[in-house]
Amino acid sequence: MDNQPSSHLKKRQHTHYPNGLPHAVMPLCGDFTPLTQVIKHAHPWSQLAYSSRGVLHIETEQGLFVVPPQQALWLPPNVTHQISCLHPTRLRSLHFQAPITTSLGADILTLSVSPLLQALILEVCDWGKGYQLSDDKQRLIDVLVDQLAAAKRQDFFIPNISDKRLQPIINHFNHQPDSKQTLQDFAKQVGASTRTLHRLFVRHFAMGFNQWKQRIRIMKALALLEQDLPIKDIAATLGYDSDSSFIAAFKQQMGQPPKQYRQHN
């Protein structure tokens, strides 16, 4: 994915709790203007990074996660991460003391956000940082943690890799998602056989070249849909032969057509 020049980004500090979290769950809310970036940081508690409007771009040492409003990113304790957004975004994240979320494990997870889970996240965010814990609130937190543990896992993620044979291909499609170049074309450029390149894609991305290219295009489509662009223009920008082929690919990846996605988000 393209990163905006750092000189154009509005930097924000992350939220500090020098004495630890005041409660087991603490809301983290902010309405971000376009091209906002929360500087790279880590903390000893877990975080559920969620946006009720707008797409989050979250960089970790593992790679880049693109997180639309139907999804949230679970970040275990001490994971270094950097959050940015290209367009107006409503950050509605939650910080968790580690012991209450052991059921989610120690890995970064992309989770589907059901209507119930979304309602729970927004309810806790409405409490504000100075809330007083009550029996009712504790029961709601218990349901929230259960819903997080039960949430469907997604895989909308592009890992960082350093393979010199794949890097030119990645850079090319990152800047030209409408490119028609094939794996055979790249094989000549990078000095590796088509079969070798295919094996490398499967090894690093757990998918073949065509699937990877589709993933890159859909990730870029999420950012384009935040703008008021016609679907046909987005399809053309991403290299689809027709509106219908883009709509079908988007629906397969995101579970709904792009027009419906934009209306909901």
PDB file of C-alpha atoms in Angstrom:
ATOM      1  CA  MET A   1       0.000   0.000   0.000  1.00  0.00           C
ATOM      2  CA  ASP A   2       1.122   3.532  -0.661  1.00  0.00           C
ATOM      3  CA  ASN A   3       2.326   5.496   2.321  1.00  0.00           C
ATOM      4  CA  GLN A   4       1.772   9.233   2.238  1.00  0.00           C
ATOM      5  CA  PRO A   5       4.914  11.378   2.541  1.00  0.00           C
ATOM      6  CA  SER A   6       5.631  11.928   6.220  1.00  0.00           C
ATOM      7  CA  SER A   7       5.793  15.703   5.689  1.00  0.00           C
ATOM      8  CA  HIS A   8       2.090  15.645   4.716  1.00  0.00           C
ATOM      9  CA  LEU A   9       0.934  13.682   7.754  1.00  0.00           C
ATOM     10  CA  LYS A  10      -0.402  15.298  10.893  1.00  0.00           C
ATOM     11  CA  LYS A  11       1.350  13.536  13.775  1.00  0.00           C
ATOM     12  CA  ARG A  12      -0.477  12.658  16.998  1.00  0.00           C
ATOM     13  CA  GLN A  13       0.873  11.258  20.240  1.00  0.00           C
ATOM     14  CA  HIS A  14      -0.577   8.045  21.585  1.00  0.00           C
ATOM     15  CA  THR A  15      -2.541   7.948  24.852  1.00  0.00           C
ATOM     16  CA  HIS A  16      -0.355   7.536  27.937  1.00  0.00           C
ATOM     17  CA  TYR A  17      -1.297   5.763  31.173  1.00  0.00           C
ATOM     18  CA  PRO A  18       1.945   6.051  33.168  1.00  0.00           C
ATOM     19  CA  ASN A  19       0.472   4.143  36.128  1.00  0.00           C
ATOM     20  CA  GLY A  20      -1.329   1.508  34.070  1.00  0.00           C
ATOM     21  CA  LEU A  21      -4.964   1.385  32.969  1.00  0.00           C
ATOM     22  CA  PRO A  22      -7.399   2.770  35.569  1.00  0.00           C
ATOM     23  CA  HIS A  23      -9.904   0.020  34.683  1.00  0.00           C
ATOM     24  CA  ALA A  24      -9.712  -3.379  33.001  1.00  0.00           C
ATOM     25  CA  VAL A  25     -11.157  -1.778  29.843  1.00  0.00           C
ATOM     26  CA  MET A  26     -10.560   1.824  28.811  1.00  0.00           C
ATOM     27  CA  PRO A  27     -12.044   3.582  25.770  1.00  0.00           C
ATOM     28  CA  LEU A  28      -9.855   5.453  23.305  1.00  0.00           C
ATOM     29  CA  CYS A  29     -11.853   7.783  21.050  1.00  0.00           C
ATOM     30  CA  GLY A  30     -10.823  10.379  18.528  1.00  0.00           C
ATOM     31  CA  ASP A  31     -12.138  11.948  15.349  1.00  0.00           C
ATOM     32  CA  PHE A  32      -9.222  12.151  12.952  1.00  0.00           C
ATOM     33  CA  THR A  33      -8.901  14.592  10.090  1.00  0.00           C
ATOM     34  CA  PRO A  34      -7.444  13.341   6.777  1.00  0.00           C
ATOM     35  CA  LEU A  35      -3.775  12.333   6.744  1.00  0.00           C
ATOM     36  CA  THR A  36      -3.514  11.822  10.501  1.00  0.00           C
ATOM     37  CA  GLN A  37      -0.910   9.492  11.940  1.00  0.00           C
ATOM     38  CA  VAL A  38      -0.517   8.264  15.516  1.00  0.00           C
ATOM     39  CA  ILE A  39       3.226   7.925  15.994  1.00  0.00           C
ATOM     40  CA  LYS A  40       4.789   4.478  16.341  1.00  0.00           C
ATOM     41  CA  HIS A  41       4.478   3.140  19.874  1.00  0.00           C
ATOM     42  CA  ALA A  42       3.833   0.094  22.060  1.00  0.00           C
ATOM     43  CA  HIS A  43       2.181  -0.396  25.456  1.00  0.00           C
ATOM     44  CA  PRO A  44       1.979  -3.172  28.073  1.00  0.00           C
ATOM     45  CA  TRP A  45      -1.770  -3.678  27.571  1.00  0.00           C
ATOM     46  CA  SER A  46      -3.809  -5.011  24.663  1.00  0.00           C
ATOM     47  CA  GLN A  47      -5.694  -2.851  22.183  1.00  0.00           C
ATOM     48  CA  LEU A  48      -8.702  -3.391  19.972  1.00  0.00           C
ATOM     49  CA  ALA A  49      -8.160  -0.892  17.140  1.00  0.00           C
ATOM     50  CA  TYR A  50     -11.512  -0.042  15.568  1.00  0.00           C
ATOM     51  CA  SER A  51     -12.967   2.731  13.448  1.00  0.00           C
ATOM     52  CA  SER A  52     -16.716   3.268  13.199  1.00  0.00           C
ATOM     53  CA  ARG A  53     -16.100   5.396  10.111  1.00  0.00           C
ATOM     54  CA  GLY A  54     -13.117   5.378   7.794  1.00  0.00           C
ATOM     55  CA  VAL A  55     -10.333   2.911   7.096  1.00  0.00           C
ATOM     56  CA  LEU A  56      -7.392   2.446   9.474  1.00  0.00           C
ATOM     57  CA  HIS A  57      -3.926   1.649   8.141  1.00  0.00           C
ATOM     58  CA  ILE A  58      -1.979  -0.052  10.910  1.00  0.00           C
ATOM     59  CA  GLU A  59       1.684  -0.866  10.401  1.00  0.00           C
ATOM     60  CA  THR A  60       3.438  -3.422  12.577  1.00  0.00           C
ATOM     61  CA  GLU A  61       6.723  -5.277  12.310  1.00  0.00           C
ATOM     62  CA  GLN A  62       4.778  -8.103  10.650  1.00  0.00           C
ATOM     63  CA  GLY A  63       3.368  -5.883   7.919  1.00  0.00           C
ATOM     64  CA  LEU A  64       0.436  -3.653   7.009  1.00  0.00           C
ATOM     65  CA  PHE A  65      -3.146  -4.204   8.143  1.00  0.00           C
ATOM     66  CA  VAL A  66      -5.964  -2.335   6.391  1.00  0.00           C
ATOM     67  CA  VAL A  67      -8.950  -2.220   8.743  1.00  0.00           C
ATOM     68  CA  PRO A  68     -12.388  -1.094   7.478  1.00  0.00           C
ATOM     69  CA  PRO A  69     -15.364  -0.565   9.830  1.00  0.00           C
ATOM     70  CA  GLN A  70     -16.568  -4.168   9.485  1.00  0.00           C
ATOM     71  CA  GLN A  71     -13.316  -5.307  11.051  1.00  0.00           C
ATOM     72  CA  ALA A  72     -11.120  -4.558  14.049  1.00  0.00           C
ATOM     73  CA  LEU A  73      -7.481  -5.317  14.763  1.00  0.00           C
ATOM     74  CA  TRP A  74      -6.508  -7.046  17.993  1.00  0.00           C
ATOM     75  CA  LEU A  75      -3.041  -5.965  19.162  1.00  0.00           C
ATOM     76  CA  PRO A  76      -1.542  -7.993  22.050  1.00  0.00           C
ATOM     77  CA  PRO A  77       0.638  -6.273  24.670  1.00  0.00           C
ATOM     78  CA  ASN A  78       4.006  -4.803  23.632  1.00  0.00           C
ATOM     79  CA  VAL A  79       3.319  -4.884  19.881  1.00  0.00           C
ATOM     80  CA  THR A  80       4.884  -1.850  18.200  1.00  0.00           C
ATOM     81  CA  HIS A  81       2.349  -0.266  15.869  1.00  0.00           C
ATOM     82  CA  GLN A  82       1.565   2.919  13.984  1.00  0.00           C
ATOM     83  CA  ILE A  83      -1.967   3.976  13.007  1.00  0.00           C
ATOM     84  CA  SER A  84      -2.789   6.321  10.140  1.00  0.00           C
ATOM     85  CA  CYS A  85      -5.789   7.329   8.074  1.00  0.00           C
ATOM     86  CA  LEU A  86      -6.059   8.970   4.674  1.00  0.00           C
ATOM     87  CA  HIS A  87      -9.597  10.326   5.125  1.00  0.00           C
ATOM     88  CA  PRO A  88     -11.851  11.446   8.019  1.00  0.00           C
ATOM     89  CA  THR A  89     -11.951   8.633  10.563  1.00  0.00           C
ATOM     90  CA  ARG A  90     -13.775   7.994  13.829  1.00  0.00           C
ATOM     91  CA  LEU A  91     -11.413   5.986  15.994  1.00  0.00           C
ATOM     92  CA  ARG A  92     -13.320   4.002  18.619  1.00  0.00           C
ATOM     93  CA  SER A  93     -10.681   1.740  20.137  1.00  0.00           C
ATOM     94  CA  LEU A  94     -10.470  -0.046  23.467  1.00  0.00           C
ATOM     95  CA  HIS A  95      -7.495  -0.774  25.727  1.00  0.00           C
ATOM     96  CA  PHE A  96      -7.580  -3.953  27.809  1.00  0.00           C
ATOM     97  CA  GLN A  97      -5.615  -5.132  30.797  1.00  0.00           C
ATOM     98  CA  ALA A  98      -3.960  -8.335  29.631  1.00  0.00           C
ATOM     99  CA  PRO A  99      -5.464 -10.842  32.109  1.00  0.00           C
ATOM    100  CA  ILE A 100      -9.070 -10.414  30.970  1.00  0.00           C
ATOM    101  CA  THR A 101      -8.325 -11.183  27.317  1.00  0.00           C
ATOM    102  CA  THR A 102      -6.179 -14.311  27.495  1.00  0.00           C
ATOM    103  CA  SER A 103      -8.762 -16.112  25.332  1.00  0.00           C
ATOM    104  CA  LEU A 104      -7.569 -14.112  22.310  1.00  0.00           C
ATOM    105  CA  GLY A 105      -4.012 -15.407  22.514  1.00  0.00           C
ATOM    106  CA  ALA A 106      -0.737 -13.659  21.824  1.00  0.00           C
ATOM    107  CA  ASP A 107      -1.033 -13.030  18.064  1.00  0.00           C
ATOM    108  CA  ILE A 108      -2.234 -10.015  16.114  1.00  0.00           C
ATOM    109  CA  LEU A 109      -5.753 -10.808  14.862  1.00  0.00           C
ATOM    110  CA  THR A 110      -8.085  -9.226  12.344  1.00  0.00           C
ATOM    111  CA  LEU A 111     -11.617  -9.759  13.657  1.00  0.00           C
ATOM    112  CA  SER A 112     -14.992  -9.415  11.971  1.00  0.00           C
ATOM    113  CA  VAL A 113     -17.167  -6.884  13.782  1.00  0.00           C
ATOM    114  CA  SER A 114     -20.786  -8.062  14.001  1.00  0.00           C
ATOM    115  CA  PRO A 115     -23.593  -5.561  14.730  1.00  0.00           C
ATOM    116  CA  LEU A 116     -23.631  -6.787  18.336  1.00  0.00           C
ATOM    117  CA  LEU A 117     -19.876  -6.414  18.769  1.00  0.00           C
ATOM    118  CA  GLN A 118     -19.998  -2.955  17.213  1.00  0.00           C
ATOM    119  CA  ALA A 119     -22.781  -1.914  19.612  1.00  0.00           C
ATOM    120  CA  LEU A 120     -20.743  -3.153  22.576  1.00  0.00           C
ATOM    121  CA  ILE A 121     -17.615  -1.289  21.445  1.00  0.00           C
ATOM    122  CA  LEU A 122     -19.528   1.958  20.933  1.00  0.00           C
ATOM    123  CA  GLU A 123     -21.321   1.604  24.257  1.00  0.00           C
ATOM    124  CA  VAL A 124     -18.041   1.309  26.174  1.00  0.00           C
ATOM    125  CA  CYS A 125     -16.621   4.243  24.214  1.00  0.00           C
ATOM    126  CA  ASP A 126     -19.617   6.329  25.277  1.00  0.00           C
ATOM    127  CA  TRP A 127     -18.678   5.786  28.932  1.00  0.00           C
ATOM    128  CA  GLY A 128     -15.663   8.058  28.557  1.00  0.00           C
ATOM    129  CA  LYS A 129     -12.315   7.745  30.320  1.00  0.00           C
ATOM    130  CA  GLY A 130     -13.677   8.780  33.710  1.00  0.00           C
ATOM    131  CA  TYR A 131     -16.389   6.148  34.019  1.00  0.00           C
ATOM    132  CA  GLN A 132     -17.184   4.400  37.293  1.00  0.00           C
ATOM    133  CA  LEU A 133     -17.307   0.618  37.113  1.00  0.00           C
ATOM    134  CA  SER A 134     -20.662  -0.862  38.186  1.00  0.00           C
ATOM    135  CA  ASP A 135     -22.141  -4.355  38.161  1.00  0.00           C
ATOM    136  CA  ASP A 136     -24.052  -3.527  34.971  1.00  0.00           C
ATOM    137  CA  LYS A 137     -20.921  -2.272  33.239  1.00  0.00           C
ATOM    138  CA  GLN A 138     -18.940  -5.313  34.360  1.00  0.00           C
ATOM    139  CA  ARG A 139     -21.577  -7.645  32.877  1.00  0.00           C
ATOM    140  CA  LEU A 140     -21.383  -5.752  29.590  1.00  0.00           C
ATOM    141  CA  ILE A 141     -17.584  -6.031  29.611  1.00  0.00           C
ATOM    142  CA  ASP A 142     -17.895  -9.782  30.151  1.00  0.00           C
ATOM    143  CA  VAL A 143     -20.179 -10.048  27.107  1.00  0.00           C
ATOM    144  CA  LEU A 144     -17.773  -7.891  25.087  1.00  0.00           C
ATOM    145  CA  VAL A 145     -14.819 -10.158  25.870  1.00  0.00           C
ATOM    146  CA  ASP A 146     -16.913 -13.240  24.984  1.00  0.00           C
ATOM    147  CA  GLN A 147     -17.880 -11.663  21.650  1.00  0.00           C
ATOM    148  CA  LEU A 148     -14.255 -10.843  20.851  1.00  0.00           C
ATOM    149  CA  ALA A 149     -13.226 -14.429  21.556  1.00  0.00           C
ATOM    150  CA  ALA A 150     -16.036 -15.711  19.301  1.00  0.00           C
ATOM    151  CA  ALA A 151     -15.489 -13.204  16.458  1.00  0.00           C
ATOM    152  CA  LYS A 152     -14.602 -14.619  13.060  1.00  0.00           C
ATOM    153  CA  ARG A 153     -10.935 -14.234  12.153  1.00  0.00           C
ATOM    154  CA  GLN A 154     -10.070 -12.462   8.907  1.00  0.00           C
ATOM    155  CA  ASP A 155      -6.850 -12.233   6.917  1.00  0.00           C
ATOM    156  CA  PHE A 156      -6.767  -8.771   5.350  1.00  0.00           C
ATOM    157  CA  PHE A 157      -3.060  -8.272   5.695  1.00  0.00           C
ATOM    158  CA  ILE A 158       0.052  -7.750   3.590  1.00  0.00           C
ATOM    159  CA  PRO A 159       3.205  -8.997   5.387  1.00  0.00           C
ATOM    160  CA  ASN A 160       6.576  -7.301   5.173  1.00  0.00           C
ATOM    161  CA  ILE A 161       9.015  -9.300   3.082  1.00  0.00           C
ATOM    162  CA  SER A 162      12.577  -8.730   1.909  1.00  0.00           C
ATOM    163  CA  ASP A 163      12.804 -11.124  -1.038  1.00  0.00           C
ATOM    164  CA  LYS A 164      14.604  -9.248  -3.830  1.00  0.00           C
ATOM    165  CA  ARG A 165      12.781 -11.220  -6.511  1.00  0.00           C
ATOM    166  CA  LEU A 166       9.299 -10.299  -5.269  1.00  0.00           C
ATOM    167  CA  GLN A 167       9.999  -6.711  -4.224  1.00  0.00           C
ATOM    168  CA  PRO A 168       9.949  -5.265  -7.778  1.00  0.00           C
ATOM    169  CA  ILE A 169       6.582  -6.955  -8.369  1.00  0.00           C
ATOM    170  CA  ILE A 170       5.158  -5.635  -5.108  1.00  0.00           C
ATOM    171  CA  ASN A 171       6.392  -2.109  -5.815  1.00  0.00           C
ATOM    172  CA  HIS A 172       5.010  -2.205  -9.340  1.00  0.00           C
ATOM    173  CA  PHE A 173       1.456  -3.131  -8.327  1.00  0.00           C
ATOM    174  CA  ASN A 174       1.554  -0.866  -5.311  1.00  0.00           C
ATOM    175  CA  HIS A 175       1.982   2.095  -7.654  1.00  0.00           C
ATOM    176  CA  GLN A 176       0.160   0.675 -10.690  1.00  0.00           C
ATOM    177  CA  PRO A 177      -2.735  -1.530  -9.514  1.00  0.00           C
ATOM    178  CA  ASP A 178      -4.236  -1.397 -13.025  1.00  0.00           C
ATOM    179  CA  SER A 179      -1.142  -3.047 -14.534  1.00  0.00           C
ATOM    180  CA  LYS A 180      -1.718  -5.968 -16.898  1.00  0.00           C
ATOM    181  CA  GLN A 181       1.758  -7.419 -16.442  1.00  0.00           C
ATOM    182  CA  THR A 182       1.786 -11.154 -15.839  1.00  0.00           C
ATOM    183  CA  LEU A 183       4.001 -13.339 -13.713  1.00  0.00           C
ATOM    184  CA  GLN A 184       5.702 -14.427 -16.938  1.00  0.00           C
ATOM    185  CA  ASP A 185       6.565 -10.789 -17.698  1.00  0.00           C
ATOM    186  CA  PHE A 186       8.107 -10.336 -14.269  1.00  0.00           C
ATOM    187  CA  ALA A 187      10.018 -13.602 -14.486  1.00  0.00           C
ATOM    188  CA  LYS A 188      12.128 -12.135 -17.272  1.00  0.00           C
ATOM    189  CA  GLN A 189      12.750  -8.930 -15.316  1.00  0.00           C
ATOM    190  CA  VAL A 190      13.812 -10.473 -11.989  1.00  0.00           C
ATOM    191  CA  GLY A 191      15.713 -13.465 -13.336  1.00  0.00           C
ATOM    192  CA  ALA A 192      13.562 -16.214 -11.858  1.00  0.00           C
ATOM    193  CA  SER A 193      11.252 -18.760 -13.415  1.00  0.00           C
ATOM    194  CA  THR A 194       7.477 -18.368 -13.261  1.00  0.00           C
ATOM    195  CA  ARG A 195       7.305 -21.502 -11.123  1.00  0.00           C
ATOM    196  CA  THR A 196       9.827 -20.084  -8.662  1.00  0.00           C
ATOM    197  CA  LEU A 197       7.925 -16.808  -8.368  1.00  0.00           C
ATOM    198  CA  HIS A 198       4.677 -18.682  -7.787  1.00  0.00           C
ATOM    199  CA  ARG A 199       6.302 -20.707  -4.988  1.00  0.00           C
ATOM    200  CA  LEU A 200       7.615 -17.494  -3.425  1.00  0.00           C
ATOM    201  CA  PHE A 201       4.161 -15.899  -3.409  1.00  0.00           C
ATOM    202  CA  VAL A 202       2.685 -18.958  -1.753  1.00  0.00           C
ATOM    203  CA  ARG A 203       5.507 -19.104   0.797  1.00  0.00           C
ATOM    204  CA  HIS A 204       5.359 -15.424   1.776  1.00  0.00           C
ATOM    205  CA  PHE A 205       1.671 -14.607   1.269  1.00  0.00           C
ATOM    206  CA  ALA A 206      -0.040 -18.003   1.508  1.00  0.00           C
ATOM    207  CA  MET A 207      -1.646 -17.316  -1.884  1.00  0.00           C
ATOM    208  CA  GLY A 208      -0.763 -17.308  -5.558  1.00  0.00           C
ATOM    209  CA  PHE A 209       0.138 -14.247  -7.635  1.00  0.00           C
ATOM    210  CA  ASN A 210      -3.379 -13.657  -8.990  1.00  0.00           C
ATOM    211  CA  GLN A 211      -4.944 -13.907  -5.528  1.00  0.00           C
ATOM    212  CA  TRP A 212      -2.323 -11.542  -4.149  1.00  0.00           C
ATOM    213  CA  LYS A 213      -2.969  -9.037  -6.951  1.00  0.00           C
ATOM    214  CA  GLN A 214      -6.697  -9.211  -6.211  1.00  0.00           C
ATOM    215  CA  ARG A 215      -6.001  -8.580  -2.515  1.00  0.00           C
ATOM    216  CA  ILE A 216      -3.890  -5.502  -3.287  1.00  0.00           C
ATOM    217  CA  ARG A 217      -6.620  -4.087  -5.534  1.00  0.00           C
ATOM    218  CA  ILE A 218      -9.370  -4.581  -2.960  1.00  0.00           C
ATOM    219  CA  MET A 219      -7.256  -3.011  -0.225  1.00  0.00           C
ATOM    220  CA  LYS A 220      -6.757   0.021  -2.458  1.00  0.00           C
ATOM    221  CA  ALA A 221     -10.480   0.008  -3.282  1.00  0.00           C
ATOM    222  CA  LEU A 222     -11.300   0.596   0.389  1.00  0.00           C
ATOM    223  CA  ALA A 223      -9.407   3.896   0.324  1.00  0.00           C
ATOM    224  CA  LEU A 224     -10.923   4.921  -3.015  1.00  0.00           C
ATOM    225  CA  LEU A 225     -14.439   4.209  -1.762  1.00  0.00           C
ATOM    226  CA  GLU A 226     -13.911   6.752   1.012  1.00  0.00           C
ATOM    227  CA  GLN A 227     -13.832   9.358  -1.750  1.00  0.00           C
ATOM    228  CA  ASP A 228     -16.966  10.249  -3.692  1.00  0.00           C
ATOM    229  CA  LEU A 229     -15.810   8.501  -6.863  1.00  0.00           C
ATOM    230  CA  PRO A 230     -18.147   6.602  -9.200  1.00  0.00           C
ATOM    231  CA  ILE A 231     -17.804   2.825  -9.031  1.00  0.00           C
ATOM    232  CA  LYS A 232     -16.874   2.711 -12.712  1.00  0.00           C
ATOM    233  CA  ASP A 233     -13.948   5.085 -12.116  1.00  0.00           C
ATOM    234  CA  ILE A 234     -12.688   2.994  -9.206  1.00  0.00           C
ATOM    235  CA  ALA A 235     -12.949  -0.158 -11.302  1.00  0.00           C
ATOM    236  CA  ALA A 236     -10.939   1.471 -14.102  1.00  0.00           C
ATOM    237  CA  THR A 237      -8.315   2.859 -11.701  1.00  0.00           C
ATOM    238  CA  LEU A 238      -7.747  -0.624 -10.314  1.00  0.00           C
ATOM    239  CA  GLY A 239      -7.494  -2.284 -13.725  1.00  0.00           C
ATOM    240  CA  TYR A 240     -10.784  -4.198 -13.847  1.00  0.00           C
ATOM    241  CA  ASP A 241     -12.201  -4.837 -17.304  1.00  0.00           C
ATOM    242  CA  SER A 242     -15.722  -3.882 -16.216  1.00  0.00           C
ATOM    243  CA  ASP A 243     -17.755  -2.558 -13.299  1.00  0.00           C
ATOM    244  CA  SER A 244     -19.289  -5.990 -12.820  1.00  0.00           C
ATOM    245  CA  SER A 245     -15.930  -7.757 -12.477  1.00  0.00           C
ATOM    246  CA  PHE A 246     -14.841  -5.249  -9.810  1.00  0.00           C
ATOM    247  CA  ILE A 247     -18.154  -5.572  -7.972  1.00  0.00           C
ATOM    248  CA  ALA A 248     -17.899  -9.372  -7.980  1.00  0.00           C
ATOM    249  CA  ALA A 249     -14.297  -9.328  -6.719  1.00  0.00           C
ATOM    250  CA  PHE A 250     -15.122  -6.817  -3.987  1.00  0.00           C
ATOM    251  CA  LYS A 251     -18.161  -8.770  -2.837  1.00  0.00           C
ATOM    252  CA  GLN A 252     -16.161 -11.995  -2.702  1.00  0.00           C
ATOM    253  CA  GLN A 253     -13.556 -10.353  -0.443  1.00  0.00           C
ATOM    254  CA  MET A 254     -15.739  -8.049   1.674  1.00  0.00           C
ATOM    255  CA  GLY A 255     -19.074  -9.885   1.753  1.00  0.00           C
ATOM    256  CA  GLN A 256     -21.056  -7.061   0.140  1.00  0.00           C
ATOM    257  CA  PRO A 257     -20.920  -5.008  -3.070  1.00  0.00           C
ATOM    258  CA  PRO A 258     -18.922  -1.762  -3.024  1.00  0.00           C
ATOM    259  CA  LYS A 259     -21.953   0.534  -3.231  1.00  0.00           C
ATOM    260  CA  GLN A 260     -23.528  -1.121  -0.193  1.00  0.00           C
ATOM    261  CA  TYR A 261     -20.199  -1.000   1.652  1.00  0.00           C
ATOM    262  CA  ARG A 262     -19.947   2.750   1.039  1.00  0.00           C
ATOM    263  CA  GLN A 263     -23.528   3.361   2.204  1.00  0.00           C
ATOM    264  CA  HIS A 264     -22.906   1.484   5.441  1.00  0.00           C
ATOM    265  CA  ASN A 265     -19.567   3.148   6.157  1.00  0.00           C
TER     266      ASN A 265
END
